[in-house]
Amino acid sequence: MEKRIKAHTVINQLVQDHYCRALSAKKNGEMVGWCTSNFPQEIIETMGLTVVYPENHSATLAARQEALPLCGHAEAIGYSNDICSYAKVNLGYLDQVGDQSLHIPLPDYLLCCSNICNQLMKWYENIAQELHIPMIFIDIPFNTDYETDNIRLQYIKTQFYDAIKELEKITGKVFNEDKLKQVMRISNEVGKAWNRISDYACHQPSPFSGTDLFVYMGAAVCIRGREETRDAFYVLLEELEEAVRVNKSKCRYDQKYRILYEGICCWPALLRIATSMALYGMNIVGAIYTNAYGIEYNSLDEMIKAYTCVPNAVNFEKALDMRLAEIDKKHCDGALVHMSRSCKVWSGILYELTRKIEEKTGTPTIFFDGDQADPQNFSEAQYDTRIQGFYEVMKG
Amino acid sequence: MHCEERMEKFKAIATNPRKQLDYYLSQGKKVIGCFPLYTPDEIVYASGMIPFGIWGAECKVSKAKRYYPAYICGILQTNLELGLQGALDGLSGVLITVLCDSLKCAGQNWELGVPQIEMIPVIHPQNRQSEAGKQFLVAQYQKILCKMEEISGEKIKAEDLRAAIKIYNAHRSVMREFAELASVYPKDISAKYRNYVIKSGYFMDKAEHVKLVRELIISFKDIPAKKFKGVRVVTTGIIADSENLLEILNENRICIVADEIAHESRQFRVDVSEEGEPLESLASQFCDMYGCSTLIGGKIRRGEYIKKLVQKNNADGVIVFMTKFCDPEEYDYPMIKKTLDEAGIPTLLIEVDKQVRNYEQARTSIQTFAEILRQ
C-alpha cells in the first residue's frame, strides 16, 4: 500500500515538476516552446530545451472540469465548435489566461509534428501567426501503406536535422550527436518500461486499474526522455511485480470483465468511467491511446519509423492489427469504444474498425459518444445506458 | 450559337456527371475519379485516361452512415455514398488525397467499402518549402505514374506529360480569363451559370473544355456589358455549387467579381512550369501553392490574398462559404476574418452542406448583407 502511493506520488510529482520547470524558465527569461505530444522529443532533451505540451495541459484541465469556459471562449473568438477540443481549450487559454488550476508559460517557439493529425498543424500555425513566433515543423504524412518505406524515412530524417538547425538558430543551444545517443538510450528505456507497465495487465487479474494508466501517461507524454521518468516507472514496475506475486491487485474490486478501451481518453468523464468499471466489475486492460507513447527503437532510423507508427498515422490494416494484438495479448472480453467528437481522424474509421474487431474476435463492443476535452459532447445518460447494455451482453 | 445557348451546354454537363462518365466509357476511354484537392490530373491525362472530379453530390446519405459519424463533411459523405451505391461504377480507379483528417479516413473507408474501384492514394508533403518535401512528392507522383501505366496499359513518356501539362496550363489560363469575364458581365453570367462553366470542367476532357470556354469568351466579344447596379463580392471556401444557394445571390443582385474557392479559382491559381522534368514541375507547382486551408505555409497568407482580391476587383465585401464540418476552413476563418476586419472589408459567413438544399436562413442573411453593402 505504501509503495503504491510512492509510485503514484513520484510520477505525479514529476509531471508537476515539469510544469513548474517551464514556468520558472520563462520567469527567468529563458525561451520556452510549445510542443505536440508525438514530436520526436529526443531533439528537445538532447538540446536541453524547455517545452510544454498543450495537449496534456488541455487534457488535465478537462479532467479537472475546467475545459468548458475555455472552449466557450475559443468559440467566442471565432473558432467553430467543430474543431478539436484540445485546440479549443488551448486557443481559449492563449487568448485569456484565467484562474485555471494549472498554468503553462506562453511560447517563444512552436514544435509541431503532423503524425497525430492535420488539425495540429492548423492550430499551431494560427498561434505562430498570432504571436509572431517561429514554428518548427516535422511532417510525417499519413501512411496508406502498412510499412514505412525508405522514401518516407528519408523525407522525415532530413526534416529531423533541419529542425535541429532551426532550433539551434532560434535558441542558441547546441545539438550534440553523443548526447542524442544517450537520450535515445534513456527514451528507449522509458518506452520499454511504459510498455512493460501496460503489459502487466496481461495478468489475471490485472494488478492495476486501467484508468490509472491514463493518469500516468502524463509522464509518458511530457517527460519520456528523462532518467527520472524511467526510474519512476521502474518503481511502479516493482510495485506491480509485488502485486502479482502476492496476487493482490491495486484494482480493489472483483475484475470479472477485461476491457479494451478504444479511442482517446474521455477526460471530462474519466471519473464516471472509472466508477462504472467498478460498478460492473470491468477493468480496462488495454488501450491504444496509452500505448502510443511506448516508443521503442534501436537506431535513429528505427526511432523515426516508430514515430510514423503512432495510432493516427497508420492505415486501417495496421490499425486493426494493433487492436487485434492487444485484445489477444490482454485476453479482452469486450471493447468499449469512445467516439471522440473532436478527433475526426480517429472516429472516422471506428465504425468499420469495430465491425472488423467483432468479426475477427467475436468480442462484443459498445460505442459511447464523448470528447477528449469538451464536456458538452458527453452524455451521462447515454453512457450509463450503453455501459449497462455492454455489461448485459458480456454477462450473457 | 448565342452565348445563352453555350452556357446551357455547360449546365447540361455540370448537372449530369454520370452522363459524361457514360459518354467517355462508351468511347472506350478509361476514367479515373479525382477527390479534392490537388490530385495530379496531368499524370492521369498523360496516360490517355480521363480525370473525373468527385467533389460530392447533392444526395441523401444512407449507406455511408455505416462508415462515417455525422460530423464528417458532406463532400466526403456523399462521395462515399456514390461509391457505395454503385453510382461511380465504371471508374478504373480513384485518386484520394490525405490533405485533411477526414480525407485520410475517406481513403481507408473507400478501400473497404468500394472494392470494385481501386483507391490510389495521393500523399502530399506539408513541408513544402524544403527540397526534401518536393522530392518526397516527386516519388509519390512516380508511384502514381506507374499505377496509371498499369491501369491504362500505356507507357507514359515525358512528352505525354509535357503535352498534358500544356493543356492543363491552357485550361487554367482560360478559366482565369472566364472568371474575369464573369465579373464584367454579371447580368449575363449569373453566379449559378458561372459555376456551371467552372464545374463542367471536372467532368470533361480538359482539351474539350478549353475549346468550349474559349468559344464562350469569344461569343461575348462584341456584346457590350450591361450596367450593373448590384453588389460586388469575392467568395471564399471549399465549394459553392449549390444551385439554390447561388440563385439567392442572383435574386439579390450579387455579382461574384472574383473567387477564392478551392473547387473554383484555387485550382487555376498556379501554373505548372513547362520546362524541365515534368514530375519535378508538377511537384514544384504544389509546393508553390499558397493561401489554401489544407496546406500550411506559402508565400501569401490566405486572408491577405483575399484582401488583395477585394482591392484589385473593387469588391464591396466577402462571402465565406463555410463547408460544414470542414476543420481546415474552420481554423482559417478567425484569421481571415481578423485580416478583413482590420482592412474594413465586410464579411458574411454562410454554412454550406452537400445534404442541404433549402437555404432559407441563408437567404435572409444574404439579403441583409446585400442591403448593408448597397448603403
mmCIF file of N, CA and C in Angstrom, chain A residues 77-80 82-84 87 91 114 116-119 121-123 125-126 129-130 135 137-139 141-142 144-145 149 151-152 154-155 158-159 162 312 315-317 339-341 343-352 355-356, chain B residues 65-72 98-102 104-105 108-109 111-112 119 121 123-128 130 132-133 135-136 139-140 143 292-297 301 324-335 338-339:
data_model
loop_
_atom_site.group_PDB
_atom_site.id
_atom_site.type_symbol
_atom_site.label_atom_id
_atom_site.label_comp_id
_atom_site.label_asym_id
_atom_site.label_seq_id
_atom_site.Cartn_x
_atom_site.Cartn_y
_atom_site.Cartn_z
ATOM 1 N N ILE A 77 -14.227 33.741 -29.843
ATOM 2 C CA ILE A 77 -13.276 34.500 -30.678
ATOM 3 C C ILE A 77 -13.251 33.986 -32.125
ATOM 4 N N GLY A 78 -14.237 33.183 -32.459
ATOM 5 C CA GLY A 78 -14.427 32.832 -33.868
ATOM 6 C C GLY A 78 -14.166 31.384 -34.245
ATOM 7 N N TYR A 79 -13.678 30.580 -33.307
ATOM 8 C CA TYR A 79 -13.423 29.183 -33.659
ATOM 9 C C TYR A 79 -14.713 28.372 -33.591
ATOM 10 N N SER A 80 -14.829 27.429 -34.500
ATOM 11 C CA SER A 80 -16.036 26.613 -34.560
ATOM 12 C C SER A 80 -16.055 25.609 -33.422
ATOM 13 N N ASP A 82 -16.796 22.769 -33.877
ATOM 14 C CA ASP A 82 -16.424 21.515 -34.531
ATOM 15 C C ASP A 82 -14.945 21.149 -34.392
ATOM 16 N N ILE A 83 -14.073 22.120 -34.143
ATOM 17 C CA ILE A 83 -12.626 21.790 -34.149
ATOM 18 C C ILE A 83 -12.241 21.004 -32.889
ATOM 19 N N CYS A 84 -11.034 20.474 -32.905
ATOM 20 C CA CYS A 84 -10.504 19.664 -31.803
ATOM 21 C C CYS A 84 -10.641 20.420 -30.468
ATOM 22 N N ALA A 87 -7.518 21.801 -28.921
ATOM 23 C CA ALA A 87 -7.179 23.094 -29.537
ATOM 24 C C ALA A 87 -8.052 24.194 -28.963
ATOM 25 N N LEU A 91 -6.535 27.381 -27.346
ATOM 26 C CA LEU A 91 -6.704 28.689 -28.003
ATOM 27 C C LEU A 91 -7.486 29.636 -27.102
ATOM 28 N N SER A 114 3.196 16.355 -37.588
ATOM 29 C CA SER A 114 1.873 16.050 -38.140
ATOM 30 C C SER A 114 1.484 14.579 -38.011
ATOM 31 N N ILE A 116 0.164 13.043 -35.615
ATOM 32 C CA ILE A 116 -1.081 12.808 -34.878
ATOM 33 C C ILE A 116 -2.277 13.178 -35.748
ATOM 34 N N CYS A 117 -2.255 14.383 -36.267
ATOM 35 C CA CYS A 117 -3.378 14.810 -37.112
ATOM 36 C C CYS A 117 -3.012 16.091 -37.846
ATOM 37 N N ASN A 118 -3.864 16.475 -38.790
ATOM 38 C CA ASN A 118 -3.631 17.718 -39.531
ATOM 39 C C ASN A 118 -4.137 18.937 -38.764
ATOM 40 N N GLN A 119 -5.065 18.708 -37.847
ATOM 41 C CA GLN A 119 -5.597 19.855 -37.095
ATOM 42 C C GLN A 119 -4.486 20.520 -36.280
ATOM 43 N N MET A 121 -1.503 21.045 -37.102
ATOM 44 C CA MET A 121 -0.745 21.985 -37.950
ATOM 45 C C MET A 121 -1.472 23.318 -38.041
ATOM 46 N N LYS A 122 -2.783 23.229 -38.206
ATOM 47 C CA LYS A 122 -3.565 24.454 -38.348
ATOM 48 C C LYS A 122 -3.592 25.226 -37.028
ATOM 49 N N TRP A 123 -3.779 24.481 -35.959
ATOM 50 C CA TRP A 123 -3.818 25.058 -34.611
ATOM 51 C C TRP A 123 -2.504 25.795 -34.339
ATOM 52 N N GLU A 125 -0.143 26.692 -36.473
ATOM 53 C CA GLU A 125 0.143 27.752 -37.445
ATOM 54 C C GLU A 125 -0.578 29.040 -37.051
ATOM 55 N N ASN A 126 -1.796 28.902 -36.559
ATOM 56 C CA ASN A 126 -2.531 30.087 -36.105
ATOM 57 C C ASN A 126 -1.833 30.749 -34.919
ATOM 58 N N GLN A 129 1.172 32.615 -36.078
ATOM 59 C CA GLN A 129 0.776 33.856 -36.742
ATOM 60 C C GLN A 129 0.338 34.914 -35.718
ATOM 61 N N GLU A 130 -0.440 34.472 -34.748
ATOM 62 C CA GLU A 130 -0.944 35.412 -33.730
ATOM 63 C C GLU A 130 0.195 36.002 -32.894
ATOM 64 N N MET A 135 7.636 28.487 -36.041
ATOM 65 C CA MET A 135 7.075 27.142 -35.873
ATOM 66 C C MET A 135 8.008 26.154 -36.556
ATOM 67 N N PHE A 137 8.555 22.566 -37.847
ATOM 68 C CA PHE A 137 7.543 21.595 -38.256
ATOM 69 C C PHE A 137 8.182 20.350 -38.853
ATOM 70 N N ILE A 138 7.823 19.202 -38.298
ATOM 71 C CA ILE A 138 8.242 17.933 -38.902
ATOM 72 C C ILE A 138 6.984 17.262 -39.448
ATOM 73 N N ASP A 139 6.994 17.065 -40.740
ATOM 74 C CA ASP A 139 5.828 16.482 -41.402
ATOM 75 C C ASP A 139 5.989 14.965 -41.482
ATOM 76 N N PRO A 141 3.553 12.410 -42.933
ATOM 77 C CA PRO A 141 2.232 12.254 -43.549
ATOM 78 C C PRO A 141 1.588 10.912 -43.191
ATOM 79 N N PHE A 142 0.279 10.896 -43.245
ATOM 80 C CA PHE A 142 -0.484 9.666 -43.026
ATOM 81 C C PHE A 142 0.025 8.593 -43.987
ATOM 82 N N THR A 144 -0.602 5.345 -46.022
ATOM 83 C CA THR A 144 -1.632 4.432 -46.525
ATOM 84 C C THR A 144 -1.064 3.024 -46.741
ATOM 85 N N ASP A 145 0.254 2.890 -46.644
ATOM 86 C CA ASP A 145 0.882 1.562 -46.738
ATOM 87 C C ASP A 145 1.061 0.983 -45.337
ATOM 88 N N ASP A 149 8.242 3.120 -45.892
ATOM 89 C CA ASP A 149 9.285 2.880 -46.905
ATOM 90 C C ASP A 149 10.434 3.889 -46.772
ATOM 91 N N ILE A 151 11.548 6.101 -48.848
ATOM 92 C CA ILE A 151 11.256 7.460 -49.353
ATOM 93 C C ILE A 151 10.738 8.309 -48.188
ATOM 94 N N ARG A 152 9.813 7.727 -47.459
ATOM 95 C CA ARG A 152 9.216 8.411 -46.307
ATOM 96 C C ARG A 152 10.280 8.632 -45.224
ATOM 97 N N GLN A 154 13.502 8.916 -45.511
ATOM 98 C CA GLN A 154 14.468 9.957 -45.878
ATOM 99 C C GLN A 154 13.875 11.349 -45.721
ATOM 100 N N TYR A 155 12.610 11.496 -46.128
ATOM 101 C CA TYR A 155 11.919 12.793 -46.014
ATOM 102 C C TYR A 155 11.888 13.235 -44.543
ATOM 103 N N THR A 158 15.504 13.989 -43.041
ATOM 104 C CA THR A 158 16.007 15.307 -43.452
ATOM 105 C C THR A 158 15.365 16.402 -42.609
ATOM 106 N N GLN A 159 14.078 16.268 -42.392
ATOM 107 C CA GLN A 159 13.376 17.281 -41.585
ATOM 108 C C GLN A 159 13.860 17.273 -40.140
ATOM 109 N N ASP A 162 16.888 19.253 -40.186
ATOM 110 C CA ASP A 162 16.533 20.650 -40.475
ATOM 111 C C ASP A 162 15.960 21.320 -39.227
ATOM 112 N N ASN A 312 -2.737 7.375 -35.059
ATOM 113 C CA ASN A 312 -3.486 8.068 -36.114
ATOM 114 C C ASN A 312 -2.740 8.167 -37.436
ATOM 115 N N ASN A 315 -2.342 3.050 -41.550
ATOM 116 C CA ASN A 315 -3.512 2.684 -42.345
ATOM 117 C C ASN A 315 -4.435 1.746 -41.575
ATOM 118 N N PHE A 316 -5.571 1.472 -42.169
ATOM 119 C CA PHE A 316 -6.613 0.702 -41.485
ATOM 120 C C PHE A 316 -6.119 -0.678 -41.074
ATOM 121 N N GLU A 317 -5.419 -1.317 -41.990
ATOM 122 C CA GLU A 317 -4.963 -2.687 -41.744
ATOM 123 C C GLU A 317 -4.057 -2.742 -40.518
ATOM 124 N N MET A 339 -16.250 7.316 -29.169
ATOM 125 C CA MET A 339 -16.295 8.136 -30.385
ATOM 126 C C MET A 339 -16.045 9.565 -29.944
ATOM 127 N N SER A 340 -14.793 9.982 -29.977
ATOM 128 C CA SER A 340 -14.490 11.337 -29.541
ATOM 129 C C SER A 340 -14.917 12.314 -30.625
ATOM 130 N N ARG A 341 -15.843 13.172 -30.282
ATOM 131 C CA ARG A 341 -16.417 14.122 -31.250
ATOM 132 C C ARG A 341 -15.349 14.990 -31.901
ATOM 133 N N CYS A 343 -12.111 14.235 -32.503
ATOM 134 C CA CYS A 343 -10.999 13.618 -33.224
ATOM 135 C C CYS A 343 -11.491 12.874 -34.453
ATOM 136 N N LYS A 344 -11.573 13.594 -35.577
ATOM 137 C CA LYS A 344 -12.142 13.001 -36.789
ATOM 138 C C LYS A 344 -11.274 11.888 -37.353
ATOM 139 N N VAL A 345 -9.964 12.071 -37.262
ATOM 140 C CA VAL A 345 -9.074 11.068 -37.871
ATOM 141 C C VAL A 345 -9.192 9.735 -37.130
ATOM 142 N N TRP A 346 -9.532 9.787 -35.859
ATOM 143 C CA TRP A 346 -9.704 8.541 -35.095
ATOM 144 C C TRP A 346 -11.119 8.010 -35.280
ATOM 145 N N SER A 347 -12.100 8.906 -35.084
ATOM 146 C CA SER A 347 -13.502 8.464 -35.132
ATOM 147 C C SER A 347 -13.946 8.086 -36.544
ATOM 148 N N GLY A 348 -13.296 8.665 -37.545
ATOM 149 C CA GLY A 348 -13.729 8.475 -38.933
ATOM 150 C C GLY A 348 -13.584 7.066 -39.468
ATOM 151 N N ILE A 349 -12.825 6.218 -38.777
ATOM 152 C CA ILE A 349 -12.719 4.813 -39.240
ATOM 153 C C ILE A 349 -13.248 3.839 -38.187
ATOM 154 N N LEU A 350 -13.753 4.367 -37.083
ATOM 155 C CA LEU A 350 -14.082 3.478 -35.954
ATOM 156 C C LEU A 350 -15.261 2.538 -36.197
ATOM 157 N N TYR A 351 -16.231 2.968 -37.001
ATOM 158 C CA TYR A 351 -17.378 2.069 -37.232
ATOM 159 C C TYR A 351 -16.890 0.775 -37.893
ATOM 160 N N GLU A 352 -16.113 0.943 -38.954
ATOM 161 C CA GLU A 352 -15.652 -0.240 -39.677
ATOM 162 C C GLU A 352 -14.626 -1.023 -38.845
ATOM 163 N N ARG A 355 -16.490 -3.069 -36.367
ATOM 164 C CA ARG A 355 -17.133 -4.237 -37.003
ATOM 165 C C ARG A 355 -16.118 -5.334 -37.256
ATOM 166 N N LYS A 356 -14.928 -4.932 -37.719
ATOM 167 C CA LYS A 356 -13.895 -5.932 -38.026
ATOM 168 C C LYS A 356 -13.404 -6.604 -36.737
ATOM 169 N N LYS B 65 -23.408 6.184 -43.877
ATOM 170 C CA LYS B 65 -23.540 6.325 -42.421
ATOM 171 C C LYS B 65 -22.976 5.118 -41.674
ATOM 172 N N ARG B 66 -22.836 4.038 -42.383
ATOM 173 C CA ARG B 66 -22.211 2.849 -41.771
ATOM 174 C C ARG B 66 -20.709 3.071 -41.538
ATOM 175 N N TYR B 67 -20.152 4.048 -42.246
ATOM 176 C CA TYR B 67 -18.707 4.276 -42.176
ATOM 177 C C TYR B 67 -18.325 5.552 -41.437
ATOM 178 N N TYR B 68 -19.101 6.595 -41.653
ATOM 179 C CA TYR B 68 -18.736 7.899 -41.081
ATOM 180 C C TYR B 68 -19.676 8.313 -39.963
ATOM 181 N N PRO B 69 -19.141 8.923 -38.917
ATOM 182 C CA PRO B 69 -20.033 9.615 -37.985
ATOM 183 C C PRO B 69 -20.595 10.856 -38.686
ATOM 184 N N ALA B 70 -21.612 11.462 -38.084
ATOM 185 C CA ALA B 70 -22.325 12.565 -38.756
ATOM 186 C C ALA B 70 -21.451 13.784 -38.994
ATOM 187 N N TYR B 71 -20.348 13.917 -38.254
ATOM 188 C CA TYR B 71 -19.569 15.154 -38.331
ATOM 189 C C TYR B 71 -18.394 15.109 -39.307
ATOM 190 N N ILE B 72 -18.524 14.282 -40.328
ATOM 191 C CA ILE B 72 -17.570 14.334 -41.454
ATOM 192 C C ILE B 72 -18.271 15.145 -42.557
ATOM 193 N N VAL B 98 -4.662 12.936 -48.801
ATOM 194 C CA VAL B 98 -4.737 12.871 -47.322
ATOM 195 C C VAL B 98 -4.542 14.281 -46.758
ATOM 196 N N LEU B 99 -5.113 15.265 -47.449
ATOM 197 C CA LEU B 99 -4.840 16.660 -47.082
ATOM 198 C C LEU B 99 -5.621 17.165 -45.871
ATOM 199 N N CYS B 100 -6.557 16.382 -45.385
ATOM 200 C CA CYS B 100 -7.174 16.723 -44.090
ATOM 201 C C CYS B 100 -7.464 15.408 -43.378
ATOM 202 N N ASP B 101 -7.845 15.477 -42.123
ATOM 203 C CA ASP B 101 -8.059 14.256 -41.345
ATOM 204 C C ASP B 101 -9.206 13.415 -41.906
ATOM 205 N N SER B 102 -10.238 14.099 -42.396
ATOM 206 C CA SER B 102 -11.384 13.357 -42.934
ATOM 207 C C SER B 102 -11.014 12.662 -44.243
ATOM 208 N N LYS B 104 -8.120 11.413 -44.872
ATOM 209 C CA LYS B 104 -7.359 10.210 -44.501
ATOM 210 C C LYS B 104 -8.333 9.039 -44.302
ATOM 211 N N CYS B 105 -9.436 9.330 -43.604
ATOM 212 C CA CYS B 105 -10.441 8.292 -43.354
ATOM 213 C C CYS B 105 -11.164 7.929 -44.644
ATOM 214 N N GLN B 108 -9.373 5.252 -46.552
ATOM 215 C CA GLN B 108 -9.440 3.946 -45.888
ATOM 216 C C GLN B 108 -10.843 3.357 -46.016
ATOM 217 N N ASN B 109 -11.852 4.184 -45.800
ATOM 218 C CA ASN B 109 -13.225 3.691 -45.893
ATOM 219 C C ASN B 109 -13.587 3.300 -47.326
ATOM 220 N N GLU B 111 -11.551 2.125 -49.598
ATOM 221 C CA GLU B 111 -10.886 0.847 -49.889
ATOM 222 C C GLU B 111 -11.707 -0.331 -49.352
ATOM 223 N N LEU B 112 -12.305 -0.114 -48.179
ATOM 224 C CA LEU B 112 -13.072 -1.185 -47.549
ATOM 225 C C LEU B 112 -14.473 -1.313 -48.123
ATOM 226 N N MET B 119 -8.636 2.271 -54.857
ATOM 227 C CA MET B 119 -8.222 3.532 -54.251
ATOM 228 C C MET B 119 -6.730 3.713 -54.503
ATOM 229 N N PRO B 121 -3.781 6.147 -53.423
ATOM 230 C CA PRO B 121 -3.508 7.259 -52.508
ATOM 231 C C PRO B 121 -2.606 8.328 -53.127
ATOM 232 N N ILE B 123 -0.250 11.104 -51.603
ATOM 233 C CA ILE B 123 0.296 11.583 -50.339
ATOM 234 C C ILE B 123 1.130 12.835 -50.599
ATOM 235 N N HIS B 124 0.597 13.964 -50.201
ATOM 236 C CA HIS B 124 1.331 15.227 -50.377
ATOM 237 C C HIS B 124 2.145 15.528 -49.125
ATOM 238 N N PRO B 125 3.299 16.160 -49.301
ATOM 239 C CA PRO B 125 4.052 16.619 -48.127
ATOM 240 C C PRO B 125 3.477 17.956 -47.652
ATOM 241 N N GLN B 126 3.645 18.260 -46.385
ATOM 242 C CA GLN B 126 3.240 19.579 -45.891
ATOM 243 C C GLN B 126 4.454 20.479 -45.675
ATOM 244 N N ASN B 127 5.637 19.885 -45.598
ATOM 245 C CA ASN B 127 6.834 20.727 -45.516
ATOM 246 C C ASN B 127 7.246 21.053 -46.942
ATOM 247 N N ARG B 128 6.532 21.981 -47.535
ATOM 248 C CA ARG B 128 6.624 22.190 -48.979
ATOM 249 C C ARG B 128 7.759 23.114 -49.378
ATOM 250 N N SER B 130 10.797 22.848 -48.322
ATOM 251 C CA SER B 130 12.106 22.174 -48.335
ATOM 252 C C SER B 130 12.237 21.291 -49.578
ATOM 253 N N ALA B 132 13.484 18.431 -49.596
ATOM 254 C CA ALA B 132 13.107 17.060 -49.206
ATOM 255 C C ALA B 132 11.609 16.844 -49.428
ATOM 256 N N GLY B 133 10.811 17.871 -49.127
ATOM 257 C CA GLY B 133 9.372 17.782 -49.339
ATOM 258 C C GLY B 133 9.052 17.608 -50.811
ATOM 259 N N GLN B 135 11.028 16.439 -53.167
ATOM 260 C CA GLN B 135 11.484 15.140 -53.673
ATOM 261 C C GLN B 135 10.577 14.008 -53.198
ATOM 262 N N PHE B 136 10.040 14.154 -51.993
ATOM 263 C CA PHE B 136 9.076 13.169 -51.481
ATOM 264 C C PHE B 136 7.871 13.129 -52.427
ATOM 265 N N ALA B 139 8.542 11.448 -55.734
ATOM 266 C CA ALA B 139 8.500 9.987 -55.571
ATOM 267 C C ALA B 139 7.053 9.481 -55.513
ATOM 268 N N GLN B 140 6.180 10.259 -54.862
ATOM 269 C CA GLN B 140 4.762 9.852 -54.800
ATOM 270 C C GLN B 140 4.140 9.902 -56.200
ATOM 271 N N LYS B 143 5.080 6.951 -58.231
ATOM 272 C CA LYS B 143 4.263 5.770 -57.904
ATOM 273 C C LYS B 143 2.913 5.845 -58.625
ATOM 274 N N CYS B 292 -4.188 28.306 -49.028
ATOM 275 C CA CYS B 292 -5.171 27.213 -49.036
ATOM 276 C C CYS B 292 -5.279 26.634 -47.632
ATOM 277 N N SER B 293 -6.516 26.389 -47.191
ATOM 278 C CA SER B 293 -6.719 25.907 -45.820
ATOM 279 C C SER B 293 -6.138 24.518 -45.573
ATOM 280 N N THR B 294 -5.990 23.729 -46.621
ATOM 281 C CA THR B 294 -5.484 22.375 -46.398
ATOM 282 C C THR B 294 -3.952 22.299 -46.428
ATOM 283 N N LEU B 295 -3.323 23.441 -46.677
ATOM 284 C CA LEU B 295 -1.852 23.461 -46.728
ATOM 285 C C LEU B 295 -1.331 24.433 -45.686
ATOM 286 N N ILE B 296 -0.167 24.146 -45.150
ATOM 287 C CA ILE B 296 0.412 25.163 -44.273
ATOM 288 C C ILE B 296 1.548 25.866 -45.017
ATOM 289 N N GLY B 297 1.847 27.066 -44.561
ATOM 290 C CA GLY B 297 2.904 27.854 -45.205
ATOM 291 C C GLY B 297 2.436 28.439 -46.527
ATOM 292 N N ARG B 301 -0.406 34.704 -47.070
ATOM 293 C CA ARG B 301 -1.450 34.144 -46.212
ATOM 294 C C ARG B 301 -2.808 34.333 -46.891
ATOM 295 N N LYS B 324 -19.712 22.797 -43.949
ATOM 296 C CA LYS B 324 -19.984 22.284 -42.599
ATOM 297 C C LYS B 324 -19.030 21.134 -42.259
ATOM 298 N N PHE B 325 -18.478 21.167 -41.085
ATOM 299 C CA PHE B 325 -17.552 20.148 -40.561
ATOM 300 C C PHE B 325 -16.199 20.121 -41.291
ATOM 301 N N CYS B 326 -15.849 21.218 -41.956
ATOM 302 C CA CYS B 326 -14.537 21.266 -42.614
ATOM 303 C C CYS B 326 -13.558 21.962 -41.668
ATOM 304 N N ASP B 327 -12.803 21.183 -40.916
ATOM 305 C CA ASP B 327 -11.946 21.801 -39.888
ATOM 306 C C ASP B 327 -10.818 22.678 -40.459
ATOM 307 N N PRO B 328 -10.202 22.328 -41.599
ATOM 308 C CA PRO B 328 -9.182 23.269 -42.112
ATOM 309 C C PRO B 328 -9.751 24.670 -42.334
ATOM 310 N N GLU B 329 -10.979 24.719 -42.865
ATOM 311 C CA GLU B 329 -11.613 26.021 -43.098
ATOM 312 C C GLU B 329 -11.971 26.697 -41.776
ATOM 313 N N GLU B 330 -12.371 25.884 -40.833
ATOM 314 C CA GLU B 330 -12.775 26.449 -39.535
ATOM 315 C C GLU B 330 -11.588 27.079 -38.792
ATOM 316 N N TYR B 331 -10.405 26.523 -39.010
ATOM 317 C CA TYR B 331 -9.203 27.135 -38.414
ATOM 318 C C TYR B 331 -8.830 28.421 -39.137
ATOM 319 N N ASP B 332 -9.078 28.458 -40.447
ATOM 320 C CA ASP B 332 -8.715 29.655 -41.222
ATOM 321 C C ASP B 332 -9.644 30.822 -40.940
ATOM 322 N N TYR B 333 -10.920 30.501 -40.662
ATOM 323 C CA TYR B 333 -11.918 31.566 -40.612
ATOM 324 C C TYR B 333 -11.571 32.711 -39.648
ATOM 325 N N PRO B 334 -11.226 32.448 -38.375
ATOM 326 C CA PRO B 334 -10.942 33.591 -37.480
ATOM 327 C C PRO B 334 -9.780 34.447 -37.968
ATOM 328 N N MET B 335 -8.794 33.802 -38.608
ATOM 329 C CA MET B 335 -7.627 34.545 -39.096
ATOM 330 C C MET B 335 -8.009 35.415 -40.310
ATOM 331 N N LYS B 338 -10.187 38.330 -39.151
ATOM 332 C CA LYS B 338 -9.398 39.370 -38.493
ATOM 333 C C LYS B 338 -8.734 40.282 -39.545
ATOM 334 N N THR B 339 -8.108 39.648 -40.529
ATOM 335 C CA THR B 339 -7.432 40.423 -41.585
ATOM 336 C C THR B 339 -8.419 41.319 -42.322
#
